[in-house]
Tab-separated table of C-alpha atoms in Angstrom:
chain	number	residue	atom	x	y	z
A	1	MET	CA	11.104	12.572	-27.115
A	2	ALA	CA	11.383	14.778	-23.716
A	3	GLU	CA	15.305	15.977	-23.746
A	4	GLY	CA	18.106	12.396	-21.743
A	5	ASP	CA	15.760	10.247	-23.523
A	6	ARG	CA	17.286	9.958	-26.533
A	7	ARG	CA	16.599	6.261	-28.281
A	8	ARG	CA	13.083	5.154	-27.772
A	9	ARG	CA	12.728	1.949	-27.021
A	10	ARG	CA	10.085	-0.807	-26.917
A	11	PHE	CA	8.916	-2.502	-23.155
A	12	THR	CA	7.252	-5.593	-22.308
A	13	ILE	CA	5.586	-4.990	-19.110
A	14	VAL	CA	4.785	-7.356	-16.663
A	15	GLY	CA	1.144	-7.078	-14.988
A	16	ALA	CA	-1.692	-4.104	-15.499
A	17	GLY	CA	-1.937	-3.933	-12.238
A	18	LEU	CA	-1.298	-0.085	-9.845
A	19	GLY	CA	2.577	0.079	-10.611
A	20	GLY	CA	2.413	-1.651	-14.002
A	21	ALA	CA	-0.564	0.622	-15.564
A	22	LEU	CA	1.032	3.840	-13.853
A	23	THR	CA	4.656	2.053	-15.426
A	24	ALA	CA	2.999	1.869	-19.303
A	25	VAL	CA	1.846	5.851	-18.905
A	26	PHE	CA	5.317	6.901	-17.430
A	27	LEU	CA	6.942	5.284	-20.355
A	28	GLY	CA	3.580	5.989	-23.472
A	29	ARG	CA	4.035	10.139	-22.181
A	30	ARG	CA	8.561	9.824	-23.515
A	31	GLY	CA	7.641	7.922	-26.939
A	32	HIS	CA	8.232	4.655	-25.912
A	33	GLU	CA	7.227	1.760	-27.960
A	34	VAL	CA	5.205	0.276	-24.269
A	35	ARG	CA	2.943	-3.647	-24.880
A	36	VAL	CA	1.394	-4.889	-20.552
A	37	PHE	CA	-0.318	-8.000	-20.694
A	38	GLU	CA	-2.524	-9.097	-17.479
A	39	ARG	CA	-3.528	-12.087	-16.441
A	40	ARG	CA	-7.326	-10.732	-15.218
A	41	ASN	CA	-9.567	-9.996	-17.089
A	42	ASP	CA	-10.232	-6.120	-18.226
A	43	PRO	CA	-10.893	-4.274	-15.234
A	44	ARG	CA	-13.265	-1.880	-17.041
A	45	THR	CA	-14.680	-4.713	-18.216
A	46	GLY	CA	-14.254	-7.975	-15.774
A	47	PRO	CA	-13.946	-7.673	-11.556
A	48	LEU	CA	-11.196	-8.101	-10.857
A	49	GLY	CA	-10.769	-10.667	-8.698
A	50	ARG	CA	-12.344	-10.592	-4.945
A	51	SER	CA	-9.153	-11.002	-3.074
A	52	ARG	CA	-7.071	-8.549	-3.830
A	53	SER	CA	-10.019	-5.798	-4.247
A	54	ILE	CA	-8.790	-4.271	-0.942
A	55	ASN	CA	-9.083	-0.982	-0.397
A	56	LEU	CA	-6.377	1.854	-0.823
A	57	ALA	CA	-5.807	4.769	0.844
A	58	ILE	CA	-3.805	6.676	-1.092
A	59	SER	CA	-1.743	10.130	0.466
A	60	VAL	CA	0.737	12.601	-0.436
A	61	ARG	CA	3.351	10.057	-2.116
A	62	GLY	CA	0.356	8.642	-4.218
A	63	LEU	CA	-0.562	11.746	-5.577
A	64	HIS	CA	2.196	13.331	-6.227
A	65	ALA	CA	2.239	10.664	-9.020
A	66	LEU	CA	-0.298	11.105	-10.983
A	67	GLU	CA	0.024	14.259	-10.462
A	68	GLN	CA	3.049	14.387	-12.871
A	69	VAL	CA	0.542	12.696	-15.455
A	70	GLY	CA	-2.501	14.138	-14.962
A	71	LEU	CA	-4.169	11.826	-13.394
A	72	ALA	CA	-4.851	13.524	-10.141
A	73	ALA	CA	-8.246	15.215	-11.195
A	74	PRO	CA	-9.949	11.580	-11.528
A	75	VAL	CA	-8.657	9.553	-8.889
A	76	LEU	CA	-9.558	11.763	-6.038
A	77	GLU	CA	-13.166	12.060	-7.591
A	78	ALA	CA	-13.957	8.665	-7.256
A	79	ALA	CA	-12.039	8.351	-3.328
A	80	VAL	CA	-13.681	9.634	-0.285
A	81	PRO	CA	-11.762	11.565	1.874
A	82	MET	CA	-10.289	9.981	5.749
A	83	ARG	CA	-9.070	12.710	8.557
A	84	GLY	CA	-8.541	10.061	11.436
A	85	ARG	CA	-9.699	6.791	12.536
A	86	ARG	CA	-13.177	5.608	14.324
A	87	ILE	CA	-12.288	3.687	17.338
A	88	HIS	CA	-14.419	0.714	18.084
A	89	ALA	CA	-14.940	-0.411	21.402
A	90	PRO	CA	-16.515	-3.643	22.507
A	91	SER	CA	-18.627	-1.752	24.626
A	92	GLY	CA	-20.240	-0.073	21.206
A	93	ALA	CA	-18.405	3.334	22.566
A	94	ILE	CA	-16.480	5.011	19.521
A	95	ALA	CA	-13.331	7.652	19.770
A	96	PHE	CA	-12.775	9.301	16.712
A	97	GLN	CA	-8.699	9.888	15.915
A	98	PRO	CA	-7.594	12.803	13.395
A	99	TYR	CA	-4.685	11.846	11.067
A	100	GLY	CA	-2.571	14.398	11.793
A	101	SER	CA	-2.408	18.089	13.011
A	102	SER	CA	-4.115	19.926	10.487
A	103	ALA	CA	-7.060	20.473	7.799
A	104	GLU	CA	-4.721	19.331	5.207
A	105	HIS	CA	-4.065	15.864	6.968
A	106	VAL	CA	-6.112	13.262	4.902
A	107	LEU	CA	-6.540	10.185	3.151
A	108	ARG	CA	-8.808	9.468	0.286
A	109	SER	CA	-9.861	6.022	0.232
A	110	VAL	CA	-10.028	4.368	-3.059
A	111	SER	CA	-11.486	0.767	-4.287
A	112	ARG	CA	-8.742	-0.687	-6.145
A	113	ALA	CA	-10.817	-1.791	-9.022
A	114	ALA	CA	-10.998	2.305	-9.753
A	115	LEU	CA	-8.458	2.960	-9.426
A	116	ASN	CA	-6.865	0.322	-11.134
A	117	ARG	CA	-9.049	0.620	-14.448
A	118	ILE	CA	-8.909	5.210	-14.523
A	119	LEU	CA	-4.810	4.026	-14.814
A	120	VAL	CA	-5.751	0.978	-17.143
A	121	GLU	CA	-7.433	3.859	-19.410
A	122	ALA	CA	-4.759	6.348	-19.161
A	123	ALA	CA	-2.695	4.520	-20.332
A	124	GLU	CA	-4.342	3.074	-23.789
A	125	SER	CA	-5.586	6.450	-24.677
A	126	ILE	CA	-1.463	6.643	-24.929
A	127	PRO	CA	-1.541	5.817	-28.668
A	128	ASN	CA	2.466	4.205	-28.557
A	129	VAL	CA	1.294	1.995	-25.251
A	130	GLU	CA	-1.258	-1.977	-25.964
A	131	VAL	CA	-2.634	-3.699	-23.311
A	132	THR	CA	-4.031	-6.538	-23.452
A	133	PHE	CA	-5.658	-8.434	-21.316
A	134	GLY	CA	-5.626	-12.503	-20.581
A	135	ARG	CA	-2.738	-13.066	-20.793
A	136	ARG	CA	-0.593	-14.708	-17.807
A	137	CYS	CA	3.236	-15.500	-17.787
A	138	VAL	CA	4.934	-18.248	-17.896
A	139	GLY	CA	8.716	-17.691	-17.906
A	140	VAL	CA	11.181	-14.389	-18.618
A	141	GLU	CA	14.888	-14.706	-21.063
A	142	LEU	CA	16.449	-12.335	-19.294
A	143	ASP	CA	19.121	-12.234	-21.412
A	144	ARG	CA	16.758	-11.521	-24.391
A	145	ALA	CA	14.320	-10.043	-22.076
A	146	ALA	CA	11.623	-12.255	-24.052
A	147	ALA	CA	8.397	-12.888	-22.008
A	148	THR	CA	6.170	-16.021	-22.583
A	149	PHE	CA	2.584	-15.719	-22.288
A	150	GLU	CA	0.087	-18.291	-22.541
A	151	VAL	CA	-3.292	-17.441	-23.663
A	152	LEU	CA	-5.769	-17.930	-21.075
A	153	GLY	CA	-8.449	-20.293	-22.573
A	154	THR	CA	-7.086	-21.379	-25.934
A	155	GLY	CA	-3.408	-22.941	-24.484
A	156	ALA	CA	-2.147	-20.851	-26.631
A	157	VAL	CA	2.000	-18.932	-26.174
A	158	GLU	CA	3.169	-15.656	-27.378
A	159	VAL	CA	6.367	-15.020	-26.963
A	160	GLN	CA	6.900	-10.989	-26.632
A	161	GLU	CA	11.328	-9.604	-26.988
A	162	ALA	CA	11.537	-6.153	-26.027
A	163	ASP	CA	14.883	-3.582	-25.190
A	164	ALA	CA	13.187	-4.611	-21.498
A	165	VAL	CA	11.201	-6.222	-19.043
A	166	VAL	CA	9.842	-4.420	-16.698
A	167	GLY	CA	8.000	-6.830	-13.653
A	168	GLY	CA	5.099	-5.110	-12.354
A	169	ASP	CA	3.001	-8.358	-12.005
A	170	GLY	CA	2.849	-8.018	-7.567
A	171	ALA	CA	4.186	-10.216	-5.156
A	172	PHE	CA	3.988	-13.473	-6.727
A	173	SER	CA	6.159	-12.308	-9.361
A	174	GLU	CA	6.516	-13.806	-13.199
A	175	VAL	CA	9.919	-12.026	-13.473
A	176	ARG	CA	11.173	-11.704	-10.442
A	177	ALA	CA	10.691	-15.266	-10.706
A	178	ALA	CA	12.967	-16.038	-13.072
A	179	MET	CA	15.754	-13.579	-11.673
A	180	GLN	CA	15.957	-16.517	-8.288
A	181	ARG	CA	17.388	-18.021	-10.659
A	182	THR	CA	20.632	-16.517	-11.487
A	183	ASP	CA	23.830	-16.559	-9.825
A	184	ARG	CA	23.977	-14.599	-6.929
A	185	PHE	CA	20.070	-13.094	-6.277
A	186	GLU	CA	18.425	-12.636	-2.526
A	187	CYS	CA	15.253	-12.328	-1.896
A	188	SER	CA	12.262	-14.071	1.020
A	189	GLN	CA	9.303	-14.112	1.681
A	190	SER	CA	7.751	-13.508	5.303
A	191	TYR	CA	4.115	-14.452	6.006
A	192	LEU	CA	1.609	-13.139	8.684
A	193	GLU	CA	-0.473	-15.772	10.853
A	194	HIS	CA	-2.933	-13.627	10.001
A	195	GLY	CA	-4.950	-14.336	7.173
A	196	TYR	CA	-7.634	-11.404	4.952
A	197	LYS	CA	-11.536	-11.559	4.295
A	198	GLU	CA	-13.502	-9.243	3.198
A	199	LEU	CA	-16.332	-8.624	3.190
A	200	THR	CA	-19.448	-4.887	2.897
A	201	ILE	CA	-20.751	-2.755	4.419
A	202	PRO	CA	-24.036	-1.335	1.875
A	203	PRO	CA	-26.101	1.876	2.211
A	204	GLY	CA	-28.318	2.199	4.597
A	205	ARG	CA	-31.953	2.632	3.226
A	206	ASP	CA	-31.441	6.473	2.050
A	207	GLY	CA	-28.907	5.294	0.127
A	208	ARG	CA	-26.281	7.312	3.313
A	209	HIS	CA	-23.043	5.457	4.028
A	210	ALA	CA	-24.260	3.579	7.628
A	211	LEU	CA	-21.438	5.078	9.124
A	212	GLU	CA	-19.617	7.897	9.383
A	213	PRO	CA	-17.923	8.075	6.538
A	214	ASP	CA	-14.893	10.096	7.104
A	215	ALA	CA	-13.041	8.073	8.851
A	216	LEU	CA	-11.283	4.842	8.814
A	217	HIS	CA	-12.905	2.383	10.951
A	218	ILE	CA	-11.349	0.006	13.279
A	219	TRP	CA	-12.535	-2.809	15.476
A	220	PRO	CA	-9.426	-3.759	17.839
A	221	ARG	CA	-9.140	-6.604	19.928
A	222	GLY	CA	-5.837	-7.735	20.783
A	223	GLY	CA	-3.538	-9.364	18.098
A	224	PHE	CA	-5.836	-9.157	15.078
A	225	MET	CA	-9.190	-6.796	14.212
A	226	THR	CA	-12.025	-5.331	11.520
A	227	ILE	CA	-11.561	-2.918	9.728
A	228	ALA	CA	-13.328	-0.923	7.596
A	229	LEU	CA	-12.937	2.684	4.262
A	230	PRO	CA	-15.613	4.087	2.618
A	231	ASN	CA	-17.147	3.724	-0.893
A	232	ARG	CA	-18.398	6.263	-3.296
A	233	ASP	CA	-20.938	4.827	-3.017
A	234	GLY	CA	-22.145	5.144	-0.317
A	235	SER	CA	-20.355	1.235	0.763
A	236	PHE	CA	-17.988	0.423	3.112
A	237	THR	CA	-15.261	-2.334	2.116
A	238	CYS	CA	-15.096	-4.173	5.072
A	239	THR	CA	-11.924	-6.497	6.007
A	240	CYS	CA	-10.981	-8.577	8.311
A	241	PHE	CA	-7.155	-9.389	9.408
A	242	TRP	CA	-7.317	-12.207	11.068
A	243	PRO	CA	-5.189	-15.326	12.768
A	244	PHE	CA	-5.092	-18.707	10.044
A	245	ASP	CA	-5.895	-20.449	13.204
A	246	GLY	CA	-6.884	-20.331	17.210
A	247	GLU	CA	-9.768	-18.761	19.135
A	248	HIS	CA	-10.200	-16.064	16.720
A	249	GLY	CA	-9.707	-17.810	13.953
A	250	PHE	CA	-11.447	-18.028	10.018
A	251	SER	CA	-10.357	-21.887	10.379
A	252	ALA	CA	-12.699	-21.509	13.644
A	253	LEU	CA	-15.603	-20.506	11.690
A	254	THR	CA	-17.021	-22.638	9.104
A	255	GLY	CA	-20.977	-22.633	9.763
A	256	ARG	CA	-24.037	-20.609	9.713
A	257	ASP	CA	-24.742	-20.292	13.500
A	258	GLU	CA	-20.831	-20.077	14.098
A	259	VAL	CA	-20.086	-17.317	12.345
A	260	LEU	CA	-23.592	-15.454	13.184
A	261	ALA	CA	-22.755	-15.924	17.062
A	262	TYR	CA	-19.053	-14.959	16.669
A	263	PHE	CA	-19.444	-11.143	15.283
A	264	GLU	CA	-22.520	-11.132	18.094
A	265	ARG	CA	-19.890	-11.747	20.712
A	266	VAL	CA	-17.459	-10.022	19.785
A	267	PHE	CA	-17.978	-7.301	17.069
A	268	PRO	CA	-22.228	-6.582	17.995
A	269	ASP	CA	-21.984	-3.211	15.810
A	270	LEU	CA	-20.649	-4.556	12.724
A	271	ALA	CA	-23.115	-7.635	12.558
A	272	ARG	CA	-26.323	-5.009	12.119
A	273	LEU	CA	-24.609	-3.737	9.394
A	274	ILE	CA	-23.756	-6.536	7.082
A	275	PRO	CA	-26.584	-8.564	5.716
A	276	GLY	CA	-26.019	-12.129	4.723
A	277	LEU	CA	-23.934	-11.507	6.946
A	278	ASP	CA	-23.052	-15.969	6.811
A	279	GLU	CA	-23.104	-16.871	3.699
A	280	GLU	CA	-20.888	-13.860	2.273
A	281	PHE	CA	-18.094	-14.567	5.571
A	282	ARG	CA	-18.480	-18.161	3.889
A	283	GLU	CA	-18.668	-17.944	0.297
A	284	ASN	CA	-15.831	-15.184	0.679
A	285	PRO	CA	-12.009	-16.386	-0.071
A	286	VAL	CA	-9.159	-16.305	3.016
A	287	GLY	CA	-5.679	-14.030	1.432
A	288	SER	CA	-2.528	-14.905	3.020
A	289	LEU	CA	-0.219	-10.819	3.740
A	290	VAL	CA	2.977	-11.585	2.333
A	291	THR	CA	6.005	-8.991	2.526
A	292	VAL	CA	8.149	-9.678	0.456
A	293	ARG	CA	12.399	-8.659	-0.074
A	294	CYS	CA	15.032	-9.076	-2.797
A	295	ALA	CA	17.888	-7.767	-4.678
A	296	PRO	CA	18.637	-6.335	-7.497
A	297	TRP	CA	15.697	-5.300	-8.429
A	298	HIS	CA	17.002	-5.203	-11.939
A	299	HIS	CA	18.949	-8.004	-14.348
A	300	ARG	CA	21.370	-6.281	-17.034
A	301	GLY	CA	19.840	-3.336	-18.691
A	302	ARG	CA	17.614	-6.206	-19.577
A	303	ALA	CA	14.401	-6.062	-17.207
A	304	VAL	CA	13.723	-3.754	-13.434
A	305	LEU	CA	11.188	-4.187	-11.062
A	306	LEU	CA	9.519	-1.936	-8.905
A	307	GLY	CA	6.007	-1.892	-7.255
A	308	ASP	CA	4.980	-5.527	-4.661
A	309	ALA	CA	7.395	-7.148	-7.272
A	310	ALA	CA	10.334	-5.425	-5.635
A	311	HIS	CA	8.707	-5.080	-2.174
A	312	ALA	CA	5.589	-6.374	-0.768
A	313	VAL	CA	4.365	-5.098	2.011
A	314	VAL	CA	1.466	-5.907	4.569
A	315	PRO	CA	-0.978	-3.188	4.322
A	316	PHE	CA	-1.256	-1.709	7.481
A	317	TYR	CA	0.505	1.555	6.943
A	318	GLY	CA	-1.507	2.020	4.469
A	319	GLN	CA	1.513	3.255	1.315
A	320	GLY	CA	1.789	-0.299	-0.567
A	321	ALA	CA	-0.051	1.822	-3.241
A	322	ASN	CA	1.787	5.021	-2.845
A	323	ALA	CA	5.436	3.673	-2.891
A	324	ALA	CA	4.681	1.674	-5.883
A	325	PHE	CA	3.456	4.746	-7.640
A	326	GLU	CA	6.889	6.369	-6.361
A	327	ASP	CA	7.781	3.749	-7.587
A	328	CYS	CA	6.983	4.506	-11.223
A	329	VAL	CA	8.134	8.809	-10.724
A	330	VAL	CA	11.883	7.457	-9.475
A	331	LEU	CA	11.877	5.097	-12.497
A	332	ASP	CA	10.679	7.977	-14.504
A	333	GLU	CA	13.755	10.135	-13.636
A	334	CYS	CA	15.704	7.606	-13.797
A	335	LEU	CA	15.331	6.896	-17.248
A	336	VAL	CA	15.076	10.714	-18.389
A	337	GLY	CA	18.764	11.473	-16.970
A	338	GLY	CA	20.031	7.704	-18.160
A	339	ASP	CA	21.053	9.001	-21.793
A	340	GLY	CA	19.722	5.730	-22.711
A	341	ASP	CA	21.340	3.139	-20.804
A	342	LEU	CA	19.009	1.327	-19.116
A	343	GLU	CA	21.231	-0.410	-17.108
A	344	GLY	CA	22.911	2.118	-14.965
A	345	ALA	CA	18.935	4.449	-14.850
A	346	PHE	CA	17.698	0.698	-13.631
A	347	ARG	CA	20.988	0.611	-11.013
A	348	ARG	CA	20.308	4.578	-10.439
A	349	PHE	CA	16.333	3.370	-9.593
A	350	GLU	CA	16.843	0.575	-6.943
A	351	SER	CA	19.941	2.349	-5.066
A	352	ARG	CA	17.164	5.085	-4.907
A	353	ARG	CA	14.899	3.380	-3.528
A	354	LYS	CA	15.486	-0.584	-2.270
A	355	GLU	CA	16.615	1.243	2.136
A	356	HIS	CA	14.152	3.179	2.139
A	357	ALA	CA	11.303	0.474	0.540
A	358	ASP	CA	12.617	-2.160	2.828
A	359	ALA	CA	12.327	0.755	5.909
A	360	LEU	CA	8.116	0.301	4.603
A	361	ALA	CA	8.119	-3.098	5.378
A	362	ASP	CA	8.883	-2.558	8.087
A	363	LEU	CA	6.842	0.327	9.239
A	364	ALA	CA	4.147	-1.630	8.291
A	365	LEU	CA	4.436	-4.404	10.605
A	366	GLY	CA	5.255	-2.542	13.249
A	367	ASN	CA	1.776	-0.373	11.956
A	368	PHE	CA	-0.223	-2.728	12.500
A	369	VAL	CA	0.756	-4.460	16.571
A	370	GLU	CA	-0.306	-0.635	16.690
A	371	MET	CA	-4.223	-0.172	14.630
A	372	ARG	CA	-4.367	-4.083	16.805
A	373	ASP	CA	-3.197	-4.124	20.172
A	374	ARG	CA	-2.584	-0.517	20.639
A	375	THR	CA	-5.386	2.106	19.309
A	376	ALA	CA	-7.836	1.219	22.153
A	377	SER	CA	-5.172	1.727	24.455
A	378	ARG	CA	-4.760	4.762	26.797
A	379	LEU	CA	-1.017	4.720	27.147
A	380	PHE	CA	-0.752	5.163	23.837
A	381	LEU	CA	-3.844	7.684	23.523
A	382	ALA	CA	-1.512	9.900	25.726
A	383	GLY	CA	1.624	9.378	23.023
A	384	LYS	CA	-0.114	10.770	20.180
A	385	LYS	CA	-1.187	13.402	22.726
A	386	ALA	CA	1.735	14.013	23.611
A	387	GLU	CA	2.813	14.182	20.004
A	388	LYS	CA	0.733	16.663	19.692
A	389	VAL	CA	1.422	19.327	21.932
A	390	LEU	CA	5.725	18.689	20.571
A	391	ASN	CA	4.304	19.408	16.651
A	392	ARG	CA	2.227	22.692	17.857
A	393	LEU	CA	4.830	23.819	19.965
A	394	PHE	CA	7.978	22.302	17.261
A	395	PRO	CA	6.201	22.658	14.383
A	396	ARG	CA	9.697	22.458	11.840
A	397	SER	CA	11.355	20.911	14.185
A	398	PHE	CA	9.072	18.313	15.678
A	399	VAL	CA	7.233	16.567	13.414
A	400	PRO	CA	5.797	12.779	14.122
A	401	LEU	CA	6.562	9.467	12.250
A	402	TYR	CA	3.333	9.123	11.064
A	403	GLN	CA	3.277	12.148	9.102
A	404	LEU	CA	6.406	12.227	7.734
A	405	VAL	CA	5.317	8.759	6.301
A	406	THR	CA	1.830	9.456	4.855
A	407	PHE	CA	1.639	13.377	5.055
A	408	SER	CA	4.717	14.413	3.728
A	409	ARG	CA	7.403	13.835	0.552
A	410	THR	CA	10.102	12.561	3.277
A	411	PRO	CA	11.568	9.535	2.152
A	412	TYR	CA	10.720	6.185	4.093
A	413	ALA	CA	14.398	5.890	5.482
A	414	ASP	CA	14.660	9.293	6.038
A	415	ALA	CA	11.406	9.223	8.524
A	416	VAL	CA	12.528	6.755	10.425
A	417	ARG	CA	15.947	8.542	11.492
A	418	ARG	CA	13.966	11.904	11.713
A	419	ALA	CA	11.809	10.335	14.158
A	420	ARG	CA	14.223	8.538	16.241
A	421	ARG	CA	16.805	11.666	16.638
A	422	GLN	CA	13.554	13.531	17.831
A	423	TRP	CA	12.898	11.886	20.406
A	424	ARG	CA	16.436	11.471	21.377
A	425	ALA	CA	16.537	14.979	21.016
A	426	VAL	CA	13.440	14.835	23.492
A	427	PHE	CA	14.985	12.259	25.763
A	428	TRP	CA	17.565	14.629	26.708
A	429	ALA	CA	15.718	17.150	27.549
A	430	PHE	CA	13.429	16.200	29.733
A	431	ALA	CA	16.719	14.297	31.467
A	432	LEU	CA	18.855	18.511	31.468
A	433	LEU	CA	15.869	19.543	32.760
A	434	GLY	CA	15.102	16.734	35.780
A	435	LEU	CA	18.951	17.880	36.601
A	436	GLY	CA	18.739	21.129	36.805
A	437	LEU	CA	15.590	20.393	39.055
A	438	LEU	CA	17.390	18.520	41.142
A	439	ALA	CA	20.789	20.547	41.082
A	440	ALA	CA	18.141	23.351	41.806
A	441	ALA	CA	16.377	21.204	44.848
A	442	SER	CA	19.043	20.791	46.562
A	443	MET	CA	21.285	23.897	45.942
A	444	VAL	CA	17.878	25.126	48.165
A	445	ILE	CA	18.377	22.224	50.818
A	446	LEU	CA	21.773	23.441	51.464
A	447	ARG	CA	21.195	26.759	51.931
């Protein structure tokens, strides 16, 4: 037991997804008794489900968390490095936009299933951690830290008591639902008018990627878009982020001919890369995109939320998993320094993370507009070039917001504040320069 963790605690973790599984690893390594319960199948023996398989972009924050428990190497081995975005115009022209100004500015594309398998395996390798699948949480008695689970397939019910319940059960968390029934708990859910549908671009005949694998591919179409992220097996996970309704909505495409004609008209190069496009498009479900904000994240030292259960965000900044992993690191630090006081540890955890989770939610929503509407515009590209020039001239004092968020561990809200200060400084510098030139010109004229 590490210093600061003087008491061996019993934790029930609801959800063996990314945040829940990594939390189990952190807690297990500290010597706590951990039991994890997951509704879905074991990711090592069965599919996770089509509706939750958007590929993930692991960045500095996520890698740092994985490094703390020795899991960075296997994750990197399962990932594909991406140096930037490749923008596909309707004309077929492709433009490359690097993520940053350094060769180190690389994101790692990894499938959710592959990452989840690594985390679950790591959790189960710890003797004091037990992971059980096929258990659906149907209720939580917060003051007792007692979670009730239905055994899927039999209908039997099990009650698990612990010192604390950790809600790592996603955007539609049952643990959070229990908290919502307590006094003064605040929670909001905000849905986009867009949903998402996943498709697959298989490897080419030679087994290699059909597109350049070094980038996130984006087909921006003004108001909606399609993206593709590379996988290690030569395939791409392709995701359509479209409105639910309207001319370019999912509901408008129901028949085989409609699907094929639409892709040939709007995404002609993409249409040729997906065999059986019409069948896959009609069979795969449409998922919703939700932002969740809530407070408090804990209940009297008996329950705590993390990851999507506390702060679900839309996926357009590529930071959802990274933020969840960062939660795991901070929660671990708060527990180690808490001298056994779970309520104090949970309170410190929320105070260190809540502001930054809210900032990330706003960033992710804003980046959706950027990706779908602006990445192909000349004004946007000019702004990015200006950022690069300023960063090269003043590498320590001017760092673009995207780099602060993606390639550093600067807390999200701090990154936003710094970016605003930087642009204010640039504005006033140019304003003063303009005034100086105007004054000089006036003196010349008056001579």
